[in-house]
Amino acid sequence: MSRMQGNNLIQRGFTLIELLVVLVILGLLIGYVGPKYFAQLGKSEVKVARAQISAFSKALDQYRLDLGHYPNTEQGLSALVAKPASESKWEGPYLEKTVPKDPWDRPYQYKSPGDHGDYDLFSLGKDGAAGGTGDNVDITSW
């Protein structure tokens, strides 16, 4: 920007030092906020998995009320959507849509009878391995 003041031309603008200071401040802000933002993304995936397992548990309980037992391991969670051939009392579907994969694009694990109750329903988390903390934590129904 320039402007005429009398016969003198006055130059206005930013110096290189001022621009560098602004860039350093922006870099520090991004370095501070960025990791906190991405940590929240991992937490939201765990929350989604917990909510889905809770919804599946409610559907499994409704299935049990109608048929007197939970689907076996071979029938799996698909018995909540499609009638198993051997079940004459099936009143489903117990889920509105097909069973989705977990937030890490792997199928939920289902076992009936389970080691921790009538059934075990779980996701192995981000790492796909048993155990873990943070994003890698196992999300279970028990």
mmCIF file of N, CA and C in Angstrom:
data_model
loop_
_atom_site.group_PDB
_atom_site.id
_atom_site.type_symbol
_atom_site.label_atom_id
_atom_site.label_comp_id
_atom_site.label_asym_id
_atom_site.label_seq_id
_atom_site.Cartn_x
_atom_site.Cartn_y
_atom_site.Cartn_z
ATOM 1 N N MET A 1 0.846 -1.170 0.000
ATOM 2 C CA MET A 1 0.000 0.000 0.000
ATOM 3 C C MET A 1 0.886 1.226 0.000
ATOM 4 N N SER A 2 0.495 2.175 -0.715
ATOM 5 C CA SER A 2 1.229 3.435 -0.704
ATOM 6 C C SER A 2 0.235 4.584 -0.776
ATOM 7 N N ARG A 3 0.711 5.726 -0.310
ATOM 8 C CA ARG A 3 -0.164 6.881 -0.371
ATOM 9 C C ARG A 3 0.736 8.110 -0.511
ATOM 10 N N MET A 4 0.210 9.084 -1.159
ATOM 11 C CA MET A 4 0.975 10.310 -1.400
ATOM 12 C C MET A 4 0.701 11.287 -0.265
ATOM 13 N N GLN A 5 1.743 11.829 0.308
ATOM 14 C CA GLN A 5 1.619 12.850 1.322
ATOM 15 C C GLN A 5 2.556 13.980 0.895
ATOM 16 N N GLY A 6 1.970 14.981 0.364
ATOM 17 C CA GLY A 6 2.777 16.043 -0.207
ATOM 18 C C GLY A 6 3.492 15.490 -1.436
ATOM 19 N N ASN A 7 4.782 15.706 -1.541
ATOM 20 C CA ASN A 7 5.586 15.169 -2.633
ATOM 21 C C ASN A 7 6.264 13.862 -2.262
ATOM 22 N N ASN A 8 6.104 13.412 -1.006
ATOM 23 C CA ASN A 8 6.774 12.189 -0.551
ATOM 24 C C ASN A 8 5.828 10.980 -0.698
ATOM 25 N N LEU A 9 6.389 9.874 -1.140
ATOM 26 C CA LEU A 9 5.638 8.617 -1.250
ATOM 27 C C LEU A 9 5.923 7.806 0.011
ATOM 28 N N ILE A 10 4.850 7.469 0.771
ATOM 29 C CA ILE A 10 5.020 6.718 2.021
ATOM 30 C C ILE A 10 4.630 5.265 1.748
ATOM 31 N N GLN A 11 5.530 4.322 1.995
ATOM 32 C CA GLN A 11 5.276 2.889 1.805
ATOM 33 C C GLN A 11 4.797 2.289 3.120
ATOM 34 N N ARG A 12 3.717 1.526 3.067
ATOM 35 C CA ARG A 12 3.213 0.823 4.242
ATOM 36 C C ARG A 12 3.093 -0.647 3.881
ATOM 37 N N GLY A 13 3.374 -1.526 4.830
ATOM 38 C CA GLY A 13 3.275 -2.963 4.600
ATOM 39 C C GLY A 13 3.918 -3.700 5.757
ATOM 40 N N PHE A 14 4.072 -4.994 5.601
ATOM 41 C CA PHE A 14 4.657 -5.821 6.646
ATOM 42 C C PHE A 14 6.107 -6.109 6.307
ATOM 43 N N THR A 15 6.917 -6.141 7.344
ATOM 44 C CA THR A 15 8.315 -6.517 7.137
ATOM 45 C C THR A 15 8.424 -8.028 7.181
ATOM 46 N N LEU A 16 9.524 -8.535 6.728
ATOM 47 C CA LEU A 16 9.761 -9.970 6.738
ATOM 48 C C LEU A 16 9.735 -10.510 8.166
ATOM 49 N N ILE A 17 10.264 -9.780 9.110
ATOM 50 C CA ILE A 17 10.280 -10.200 10.516
ATOM 51 C C ILE A 17 8.845 -10.330 11.039
ATOM 52 N N GLU A 18 7.991 -9.370 10.733
ATOM 53 C CA GLU A 18 6.604 -9.434 11.187
ATOM 54 C C GLU A 18 5.893 -10.650 10.605
ATOM 55 N N LEU A 19 6.105 -10.935 9.339
ATOM 56 C CA LEU A 19 5.504 -12.112 8.721
ATOM 57 C C LEU A 19 6.004 -13.398 9.366
ATOM 58 N N LEU A 20 7.291 -13.479 9.667
ATOM 59 C CA LEU A 20 7.854 -14.668 10.306
ATOM 60 C C LEU A 20 7.285 -14.862 11.713
ATOM 61 N N VAL A 21 7.103 -13.776 12.444
ATOM 62 C CA VAL A 21 6.532 -13.868 13.788
ATOM 63 C C VAL A 21 5.104 -14.415 13.715
ATOM 64 N N VAL A 22 4.311 -13.939 12.768
ATOM 65 C CA VAL A 22 2.939 -14.426 12.596
ATOM 66 C C VAL A 22 2.947 -15.911 12.239
ATOM 67 N N LEU A 23 3.840 -16.326 11.344
ATOM 68 C CA LEU A 23 3.931 -17.734 10.964
ATOM 69 C C LEU A 23 4.332 -18.610 12.149
ATOM 70 N N VAL A 24 5.237 -18.149 12.982
ATOM 71 C CA VAL A 24 5.639 -18.912 14.164
ATOM 72 C C VAL A 24 4.468 -19.045 15.130
ATOM 73 N N ILE A 25 3.726 -17.979 15.343
ATOM 74 C CA ILE A 25 2.566 -18.031 16.239
ATOM 75 C C ILE A 25 1.518 -19.011 15.695
ATOM 76 N N LEU A 26 1.250 -18.962 14.391
ATOM 77 C CA LEU A 26 0.301 -19.897 13.787
ATOM 78 C C LEU A 26 0.791 -21.344 13.929
ATOM 79 N N GLY A 27 2.076 -21.565 13.729
ATOM 80 C CA GLY A 27 2.637 -22.909 13.886
ATOM 81 C C GLY A 27 2.483 -23.427 15.308
ATOM 82 N N LEU A 28 2.716 -22.564 16.298
ATOM 83 C CA LEU A 28 2.551 -22.972 17.696
ATOM 84 C C LEU A 28 1.095 -23.310 18.008
ATOM 85 N N LEU A 29 0.167 -22.506 17.492
ATOM 86 C CA LEU A 29 -1.252 -22.782 17.723
ATOM 87 C C LEU A 29 -1.676 -24.106 17.094
ATOM 88 N N ILE A 30 -1.247 -24.352 15.879
ATOM 89 C CA ILE A 30 -1.582 -25.612 15.199
ATOM 90 C C ILE A 30 -0.949 -26.790 15.927
ATOM 91 N N GLY A 31 0.287 -26.616 16.397
ATOM 92 C CA GLY A 31 0.952 -27.682 17.135
ATOM 93 C C GLY A 31 0.280 -27.999 18.455
ATOM 94 N N TYR A 32 -0.382 -27.039 19.038
ATOM 95 C CA TYR A 32 -1.077 -27.244 20.312
ATOM 96 C C TYR A 32 -2.482 -27.808 20.102
ATOM 97 N N VAL A 33 -3.217 -27.263 19.144
ATOM 98 C CA VAL A 33 -4.612 -27.634 18.931
ATOM 99 C C VAL A 33 -4.734 -28.935 18.132
ATOM 100 N N GLY A 34 -3.866 -29.161 17.169
ATOM 101 C CA GLY A 34 -3.948 -30.327 16.291
ATOM 102 C C GLY A 34 -4.010 -31.656 17.027
ATOM 103 N N PRO A 35 -3.058 -31.954 17.921
ATOM 104 C CA PRO A 35 -3.115 -33.244 18.628
ATOM 105 C C PRO A 35 -4.373 -33.420 19.476
ATOM 106 N N LYS A 36 -4.856 -32.347 20.073
ATOM 107 C CA LYS A 36 -6.084 -32.442 20.877
ATOM 108 C C LYS A 36 -7.282 -32.760 19.980
ATOM 109 N N TYR A 37 -7.304 -32.189 18.794
ATOM 110 C CA TYR A 37 -8.396 -32.444 17.851
ATOM 111 C C TYR A 37 -8.388 -33.905 17.409
ATOM 112 N N PHE A 38 -7.227 -34.427 17.029
ATOM 113 C CA PHE A 38 -7.160 -35.801 16.546
ATOM 114 C C PHE A 38 -7.373 -36.810 17.674
ATOM 115 N N ALA A 39 -7.043 -36.454 18.898
ATOM 116 C CA ALA A 39 -7.329 -37.336 20.031
ATOM 117 C C ALA A 39 -8.835 -37.473 20.216
ATOM 118 N N GLN A 40 -9.583 -36.398 19.969
ATOM 119 C CA GLN A 40 -11.034 -36.453 20.081
ATOM 120 C C GLN A 40 -11.649 -37.363 19.022
ATOM 121 N N LEU A 41 -11.036 -37.426 17.834
ATOM 122 C CA LEU A 41 -11.546 -38.316 16.791
ATOM 123 C C LEU A 41 -11.499 -39.765 17.253
ATOM 124 N N GLY A 42 -10.394 -40.180 17.884
ATOM 125 C CA GLY A 42 -10.278 -41.545 18.374
ATOM 126 C C GLY A 42 -11.299 -41.853 19.448
ATOM 127 N N LYS A 43 -11.544 -40.882 20.326
ATOM 128 C CA LYS A 43 -12.537 -41.075 21.384
ATOM 129 C C LYS A 43 -13.931 -41.241 20.793
ATOM 130 N N SER A 44 -14.223 -40.528 19.723
ATOM 131 C CA SER A 44 -15.558 -40.627 19.135
ATOM 132 C C SER A 44 -15.779 -41.994 18.505
ATOM 133 N N GLU A 45 -14.741 -42.606 17.930
ATOM 134 C CA GLU A 45 -14.886 -43.953 17.366
ATOM 135 C C GLU A 45 -15.203 -44.956 18.460
ATOM 136 N N VAL A 46 -14.563 -44.827 19.614
ATOM 137 C CA VAL A 46 -14.845 -45.719 20.741
ATOM 138 C C VAL A 46 -16.278 -45.519 21.212
ATOM 139 N N LYS A 47 -16.740 -44.270 21.264
ATOM 140 C CA LYS A 47 -18.121 -43.988 21.684
ATOM 141 C C LYS A 47 -19.124 -44.585 20.703
ATOM 142 N N VAL A 48 -18.836 -44.516 19.413
ATOM 143 C CA VAL A 48 -19.719 -45.100 18.407
ATOM 144 C C VAL A 48 -19.802 -46.611 18.598
ATOM 145 N N ALA A 49 -18.658 -47.259 18.815
ATOM 146 C CA ALA A 49 -18.648 -48.713 19.022
ATOM 147 C C ALA A 49 -19.452 -49.092 20.264
ATOM 148 N N ARG A 50 -19.308 -48.329 21.346
ATOM 149 C CA ARG A 50 -20.081 -48.611 22.561
ATOM 150 C C ARG A 50 -21.577 -48.461 22.309
ATOM 151 N N ALA A 51 -21.958 -47.419 21.573
ATOM 152 C CA ALA A 51 -23.378 -47.202 21.276
ATOM 153 C C ALA A 51 -23.931 -48.325 20.397
ATOM 154 N N GLN A 52 -23.152 -48.771 19.415
ATOM 155 C CA GLN A 52 -23.620 -49.848 18.552
ATOM 156 C C GLN A 52 -23.758 -51.152 19.332
ATOM 157 N N ILE A 53 -22.805 -51.458 20.189
ATOM 158 C CA ILE A 53 -22.891 -52.683 20.993
ATOM 159 C C ILE A 53 -24.109 -52.613 21.910
ATOM 160 N N SER A 54 -24.397 -51.457 22.451
ATOM 161 C CA SER A 54 -25.584 -51.300 23.292
ATOM 162 C C SER A 54 -26.857 -51.554 22.477
ATOM 163 N N ALA A 55 -26.922 -51.030 21.269
ATOM 164 C CA ALA A 55 -28.093 -51.244 20.413
ATOM 165 C C ALA A 55 -28.226 -52.721 20.043
ATOM 166 N N PHE A 56 -27.109 -53.382 19.735
ATOM 167 C CA PHE A 56 -27.153 -54.811 19.413
ATOM 168 C C PHE A 56 -27.618 -55.613 20.625
ATOM 169 N N SER A 57 -27.173 -55.218 21.813
ATOM 170 C CA SER A 57 -27.575 -55.930 23.034
ATOM 171 C C SER A 57 -29.078 -55.845 23.248
ATOM 172 N N LYS A 58 -29.645 -54.680 22.989
ATOM 173 C CA LYS A 58 -31.100 -54.524 23.126
ATOM 174 C C LYS A 58 -31.830 -55.391 22.100
ATOM 175 N N ALA A 59 -31.329 -55.440 20.878
ATOM 176 C CA ALA A 59 -31.944 -56.273 19.846
ATOM 177 C C ALA A 59 -31.806 -57.755 20.202
ATOM 178 N N LEU A 60 -30.652 -58.138 20.748
ATOM 179 C CA LEU A 60 -30.465 -59.531 21.173
ATOM 180 C C LEU A 60 -31.428 -59.901 22.296
ATOM 181 N N ASP A 61 -31.655 -58.973 23.217
ATOM 182 C CA ASP A 61 -32.603 -59.231 24.311
ATOM 183 C C ASP A 61 -34.023 -59.411 23.768
ATOM 184 N N GLN A 62 -34.402 -58.621 22.771
ATOM 185 C CA GLN A 62 -35.731 -58.765 22.161
ATOM 186 C C GLN A 62 -35.840 -60.113 21.444
ATOM 187 N N TYR A 63 -34.779 -60.516 20.765
ATOM 188 C CA TYR A 63 -34.721 -61.823 20.102
ATOM 189 C C TYR A 63 -34.941 -62.925 21.134
ATOM 190 N N ARG A 64 -34.288 -62.817 22.268
ATOM 191 C CA ARG A 64 -34.409 -63.822 23.330
ATOM 192 C C ARG A 64 -35.831 -63.864 23.902
ATOM 193 N N LEU A 65 -36.448 -62.701 24.049
ATOM 194 C CA LEU A 65 -37.831 -62.670 24.543
ATOM 195 C C LEU A 65 -38.776 -63.427 23.597
ATOM 196 N N ASP A 66 -38.546 -63.271 22.287
ATOM 197 C CA ASP A 66 -39.418 -63.921 21.306
ATOM 198 C C ASP A 66 -39.139 -65.421 21.173
ATOM 199 N N LEU A 67 -37.872 -65.799 21.188
ATOM 200 C CA LEU A 67 -37.514 -67.184 20.887
ATOM 201 C C LEU A 67 -37.097 -68.008 22.103
ATOM 202 N N GLY A 68 -36.816 -67.356 23.221
ATOM 203 C CA GLY A 68 -36.426 -68.078 24.423
ATOM 204 C C GLY A 68 -34.945 -68.343 24.553
ATOM 205 N N HIS A 69 -34.164 -67.902 23.575
ATOM 206 C CA HIS A 69 -32.703 -68.071 23.614
ATOM 207 C C HIS A 69 -32.065 -67.041 22.686
ATOM 208 N N TYR A 70 -30.777 -66.849 22.888
ATOM 209 C CA TYR A 70 -30.022 -65.953 22.006
ATOM 210 C C TYR A 70 -29.598 -66.713 20.757
ATOM 211 N N PRO A 71 -29.302 -66.016 19.665
ATOM 212 C CA PRO A 71 -28.781 -66.723 18.493
ATOM 213 C C PRO A 71 -27.467 -67.409 18.854
ATOM 214 N N ASN A 72 -27.214 -68.569 18.270
ATOM 215 C CA ASN A 72 -25.938 -69.225 18.555
ATOM 216 C C ASN A 72 -24.822 -68.558 17.752
ATOM 217 N N THR A 73 -23.611 -68.985 18.002
ATOM 218 C CA THR A 73 -22.449 -68.360 17.363
ATOM 219 C C THR A 73 -22.533 -68.462 15.848
ATOM 220 N N GLU A 74 -22.985 -69.606 15.333
ATOM 221 C CA GLU A 74 -23.055 -69.797 13.885
ATOM 222 C C GLU A 74 -24.082 -68.852 13.241
ATOM 223 N N GLN A 75 -25.207 -68.654 13.918
ATOM 224 C CA GLN A 75 -26.224 -67.733 13.395
ATOM 225 C C GLN A 75 -25.717 -66.299 13.464
ATOM 226 N N GLY A 76 -25.025 -65.970 14.542
ATOM 227 C CA GLY A 76 -24.422 -64.656 14.708
ATOM 228 C C GLY A 76 -25.422 -63.519 14.731
ATOM 229 N N LEU A 77 -24.917 -62.320 14.557
ATOM 230 C CA LEU A 77 -25.755 -61.126 14.597
ATOM 231 C C LEU A 77 -26.673 -61.024 13.388
ATOM 232 N N SER A 78 -26.370 -61.757 12.327
ATOM 233 C CA SER A 78 -27.242 -61.714 11.147
ATOM 234 C C SER A 78 -28.625 -62.271 11.454
ATOM 235 N N ALA A 79 -28.769 -63.070 12.535
ATOM 236 C CA ALA A 79 -30.076 -63.578 12.943
ATOM 237 C C ALA A 79 -30.994 -62.452 13.426
ATOM 238 N N LEU A 80 -30.428 -61.285 13.676
ATOM 239 C CA LEU A 80 -31.245 -60.139 14.092
ATOM 240 C C LEU A 80 -31.919 -59.469 12.898
ATOM 241 N N VAL A 81 -31.424 -59.756 11.703
ATOM 242 C CA VAL A 81 -31.915 -59.105 10.495
ATOM 243 C C VAL A 81 -32.675 -60.090 9.599
ATOM 244 N N ALA A 82 -32.152 -61.306 9.466
ATOM 245 C CA ALA A 82 -32.754 -62.315 8.591
ATOM 246 C C ALA A 82 -33.141 -63.541 9.414
ATOM 247 N N LYS A 83 -34.284 -64.095 9.113
ATOM 248 C CA LYS A 83 -34.796 -65.238 9.872
ATOM 249 C C LYS A 83 -33.940 -66.478 9.635
ATOM 250 N N PRO A 84 -33.403 -67.049 10.728
ATOM 251 C CA PRO A 84 -32.686 -68.318 10.584
ATOM 252 C C PRO A 84 -33.677 -69.426 10.189
ATOM 253 N N ALA A 85 -33.250 -70.360 9.385
ATOM 254 C CA ALA A 85 -34.122 -71.415 8.875
ATOM 255 C C ALA A 85 -34.744 -72.243 9.997
ATOM 256 N N SER A 86 -34.029 -72.424 11.089
ATOM 257 C CA SER A 86 -34.498 -73.311 12.160
ATOM 258 C C SER A 86 -35.368 -72.620 13.205
ATOM 259 N N GLU A 87 -35.701 -71.347 13.019
ATOM 260 C CA GLU A 87 -36.443 -70.597 14.037
ATOM 261 C C GLU A 87 -37.854 -70.252 13.563
ATOM 262 N N SER A 88 -38.851 -70.985 14.060
ATOM 263 C CA SER A 88 -40.240 -70.754 13.629
ATOM 264 C C SER A 88 -40.896 -69.587 14.368
ATOM 265 N N LYS A 89 -40.422 -69.241 15.569
ATOM 266 C CA LYS A 89 -41.018 -68.164 16.363
ATOM 267 C C LYS A 89 -40.404 -66.793 16.087
ATOM 268 N N TRP A 90 -39.511 -66.697 15.137
ATOM 269 C CA TRP A 90 -38.790 -65.451 14.838
ATOM 270 C C TRP A 90 -39.786 -64.362 14.466
ATOM 271 N N GLU A 91 -39.728 -63.210 15.137
ATOM 272 C CA GLU A 91 -40.650 -62.101 14.912
ATOM 273 C C GLU A 91 -39.947 -60.865 14.366
ATOM 274 N N GLY A 92 -38.732 -61.007 13.871
ATOM 275 C CA GLY A 92 -37.900 -59.876 13.453
ATOM 276 C C GLY A 92 -38.377 -59.208 12.187
ATOM 277 N N PRO A 93 -37.596 -58.376 11.635
ATOM 278 C CA PRO A 93 -36.200 -58.124 12.016
ATOM 279 C C PRO A 93 -36.090 -57.291 13.301
ATOM 280 N N TYR A 94 -35.021 -57.549 14.019
ATOM 281 C CA TYR A 94 -34.783 -56.883 15.301
ATOM 282 C C TYR A 94 -33.892 -55.658 15.147
ATOM 283 N N LEU A 95 -33.293 -55.513 13.980
ATOM 284 C CA LEU A 95 -32.548 -54.305 13.607
ATOM 285 C C LEU A 95 -33.140 -53.781 12.307
ATOM 286 N N GLU A 96 -33.184 -52.471 12.153
ATOM 287 C CA GLU A 96 -33.764 -51.875 10.951
ATOM 288 C C GLU A 96 -32.905 -52.096 9.717
ATOM 289 N N LYS A 97 -31.586 -52.114 9.899
ATOM 290 C CA LYS A 97 -30.655 -52.249 8.773
ATOM 291 C C LYS A 97 -29.739 -53.430 9.026
ATOM 292 N N THR A 98 -28.902 -53.728 8.059
ATOM 293 C CA THR A 98 -27.925 -54.801 8.245
ATOM 294 C C THR A 98 -26.954 -54.431 9.357
ATOM 295 N N VAL A 99 -26.318 -55.426 9.914
ATOM 296 C CA VAL A 99 -25.368 -55.206 11.006
ATOM 297 C C VAL A 99 -24.133 -54.508 10.437
ATOM 298 N N PRO A 100 -23.829 -53.306 10.918
ATOM 299 C CA PRO A 100 -22.654 -52.596 10.393
ATOM 300 C C PRO A 100 -21.360 -53.166 10.972
ATOM 301 N N LYS A 101 -20.266 -52.821 10.328
ATOM 302 C CA LYS A 101 -18.952 -53.151 10.881
ATOM 303 C C LYS A 101 -18.623 -52.145 11.966
ATOM 304 N N ASP A 102 -17.615 -52.447 12.757
ATOM 305 C CA ASP A 102 -17.211 -51.509 13.804
ATOM 306 C C ASP A 102 -16.571 -50.272 13.159
ATOM 307 N N PRO A 103 -16.303 -49.226 13.914
ATOM 308 C CA PRO A 103 -15.747 -47.996 13.333
ATOM 309 C C PRO A 103 -14.387 -48.173 12.654
ATOM 310 N N TRP A 104 -13.731 -49.306 12.878
ATOM 311 C CA TRP A 104 -12.432 -49.577 12.260
ATOM 312 C C TRP A 104 -12.577 -50.545 11.095
ATOM 313 N N ASP A 105 -13.802 -50.710 10.609
ATOM 314 C CA ASP A 105 -14.139 -51.498 9.429
ATOM 315 C C ASP A 105 -13.863 -52.994 9.586
ATOM 316 N N ARG A 106 -14.089 -53.496 10.797
ATOM 317 C CA ARG A 106 -13.996 -54.942 11.059
ATOM 318 C C ARG A 106 -15.332 -55.404 11.633
ATOM 319 N N PRO A 107 -15.707 -56.662 11.393
ATOM 320 C CA PRO A 107 -16.979 -57.139 11.951
ATOM 321 C C PRO A 107 -16.916 -57.245 13.467
ATOM 322 N N TYR A 108 -18.060 -57.011 14.110
ATOM 323 C CA TYR A 108 -18.150 -57.222 15.553
ATOM 324 C C TYR A 108 -18.049 -58.716 15.825
ATOM 325 N N GLN A 109 -17.455 -59.075 16.949
ATOM 326 C CA GLN A 109 -17.295 -60.463 17.346
ATOM 327 C C GLN A 109 -18.476 -60.863 18.231
ATOM 328 N N TYR A 110 -19.072 -62.027 17.922
ATOM 329 C CA TYR A 110 -20.222 -62.507 18.687
ATOM 330 C C TYR A 110 -20.008 -63.983 18.997
ATOM 331 N N LYS A 111 -20.265 -64.354 20.256
ATOM 332 C CA LYS A 111 -20.117 -65.743 20.685
ATOM 333 C C LYS A 111 -21.236 -66.064 21.667
ATOM 334 N N SER A 112 -21.981 -67.154 21.383
ATOM 335 C CA SER A 112 -23.046 -67.569 22.282
ATOM 336 C C SER A 112 -23.096 -69.092 22.326
ATOM 337 N N PRO A 113 -23.005 -69.679 23.489
ATOM 338 C CA PRO A 113 -22.883 -69.039 24.793
ATOM 339 C C PRO A 113 -21.509 -68.388 24.953
ATOM 340 N N GLY A 114 -21.481 -67.334 25.745
ATOM 341 C CA GLY A 114 -20.251 -66.573 25.906
ATOM 342 C C GLY A 114 -19.439 -66.993 27.112
ATOM 343 N N ASP A 115 -18.240 -66.493 27.194
ATOM 344 C CA ASP A 115 -17.356 -66.744 28.342
ATOM 345 C C ASP A 115 -17.702 -65.826 29.513
ATOM 346 N N HIS A 116 -18.405 -64.717 29.236
ATOM 347 C CA HIS A 116 -18.706 -63.717 30.262
ATOM 348 C C HIS A 116 -20.202 -63.576 30.533
ATOM 349 N N GLY A 117 -21.006 -64.441 29.981
ATOM 350 C CA GLY A 117 -22.457 -64.371 30.159
ATOM 351 C C GLY A 117 -23.144 -65.215 29.111
ATOM 352 N N ASP A 118 -24.415 -64.911 28.859
ATOM 353 C CA ASP A 118 -25.166 -65.662 27.854
ATOM 354 C C ASP A 118 -24.561 -65.500 26.462
ATOM 355 N N TYR A 119 -23.997 -64.334 26.215
ATOM 356 C CA TYR A 119 -23.294 -64.091 24.949
ATOM 357 C C TYR A 119 -22.173 -63.101 25.184
ATOM 358 N N ASP A 120 -21.185 -63.130 24.313
ATOM 359 C CA ASP A 120 -20.103 -62.150 24.297
ATOM 360 C C ASP A 120 -20.198 -61.394 22.980
ATOM 361 N N LEU A 121 -20.241 -60.081 23.065
ATOM 362 C CA LEU A 121 -20.301 -59.217 21.894
ATOM 363 C C LEU A 121 -19.239 -58.154 22.095
ATOM 364 N N PHE A 122 -18.316 -58.039 21.130
ATOM 365 C CA PHE A 122 -17.214 -57.109 21.344
ATOM 366 C C PHE A 122 -16.545 -56.697 20.042
ATOM 367 N N SER A 123 -15.779 -55.612 20.144
ATOM 368 C CA SER A 123 -14.897 -55.130 19.086
ATOM 369 C C SER A 123 -13.505 -55.051 19.681
ATOM 370 N N LEU A 124 -12.503 -55.372 18.882
ATOM 371 C CA LEU A 124 -11.125 -55.366 19.373
ATOM 372 C C LEU A 124 -10.464 -53.989 19.283
ATOM 373 N N GLY A 125 -11.199 -52.966 18.925
ATOM 374 C CA GLY A 125 -10.651 -51.615 18.894
ATOM 375 C C GLY A 125 -9.834 -51.342 17.654
ATOM 376 N N LYS A 126 -9.134 -50.248 17.679
ATOM 377 C CA LYS A 126 -8.396 -49.768 16.511
ATOM 378 C C LYS A 126 -7.305 -50.731 16.069
ATOM 379 N N ASP A 127 -6.599 -51.343 17.026
ATOM 380 C CA ASP A 127 -5.477 -52.213 16.665
ATOM 381 C C ASP A 127 -5.905 -53.613 16.240
ATOM 382 N N GLY A 128 -7.147 -54.004 16.477
ATOM 383 C CA GLY A 128 -7.632 -55.315 16.078
ATOM 384 C C GLY A 128 -7.067 -56.463 16.889
ATOM 385 N N ALA A 129 -6.443 -56.153 18.028
ATOM 386 C CA ALA A 129 -5.851 -57.179 18.890
ATOM 387 C C ALA A 129 -6.472 -57.074 20.283
ATOM 388 N N ALA A 130 -6.495 -58.199 20.977
ATOM 389 C CA ALA A 130 -7.064 -58.220 22.325
ATOM 390 C C ALA A 130 -6.281 -57.308 23.258
ATOM 391 N N GLY A 131 -7.004 -56.670 24.183
ATOM 392 C CA GLY A 131 -6.370 -55.765 25.140
ATOM 393 C C GLY A 131 -6.131 -54.402 24.524
ATOM 394 N N GLY A 132 -5.458 -53.559 25.250
ATOM 395 C CA GLY A 132 -5.118 -52.244 24.742
ATOM 396 C C GLY A 132 -5.722 -51.130 25.574
ATOM 397 N N THR A 133 -5.259 -49.927 25.304
ATOM 398 C CA THR A 133 -5.749 -48.737 25.985
ATOM 399 C C THR A 133 -6.026 -47.659 24.948
ATOM 400 N N GLY A 134 -6.707 -46.613 25.370
ATOM 401 C CA GLY A 134 -6.992 -45.506 24.455
ATOM 402 C C GLY A 134 -7.836 -45.966 23.278
ATOM 403 N N ASP A 135 -7.400 -45.651 22.042
ATOM 404 C CA ASP A 135 -8.114 -46.055 20.833
ATOM 405 C C ASP A 135 -8.077 -47.565 20.624
ATOM 406 N N ASN A 136 -7.106 -48.230 21.215
ATOM 407 C CA ASN A 136 -6.913 -49.663 21.019
ATOM 408 C C ASN A 136 -7.685 -50.514 22.028
ATOM 409 N N VAL A 137 -8.460 -49.882 22.886
ATOM 410 C CA VAL A 137 -9.184 -50.605 23.932
ATOM 411 C C VAL A 137 -10.247 -51.506 23.315
ATOM 412 N N ASP A 138 -10.470 -52.651 23.919
ATOM 413 C CA ASP A 138 -11.546 -53.546 23.504
ATOM 414 C C ASP A 138 -12.865 -52.982 24.019
ATOM 415 N N ILE A 139 -13.886 -52.975 23.177
ATOM 416 C CA ILE A 139 -15.209 -52.515 23.563
ATOM 417 C C ILE A 139 -16.083 -53.763 23.690
ATOM 418 N N THR A 140 -16.641 -53.991 24.879
ATOM 419 C CA THR A 140 -17.335 -55.248 25.143
ATOM 420 C C THR A 140 -18.757 -55.006 25.659
ATOM 421 N N SER A 141 -19.557 -56.083 25.620
ATOM 422 C CA SER A 141 -20.925 -56.008 26.140
ATOM 423 C C SER A 141 -21.010 -56.406 27.610
ATOM 424 N N TRP A 142 -19.923 -56.864 28.183
ATOM 425 C CA TRP A 142 -19.990 -57.313 29.583
ATOM 426 C C TRP A 142 -19.355 -56.340 30.524
#
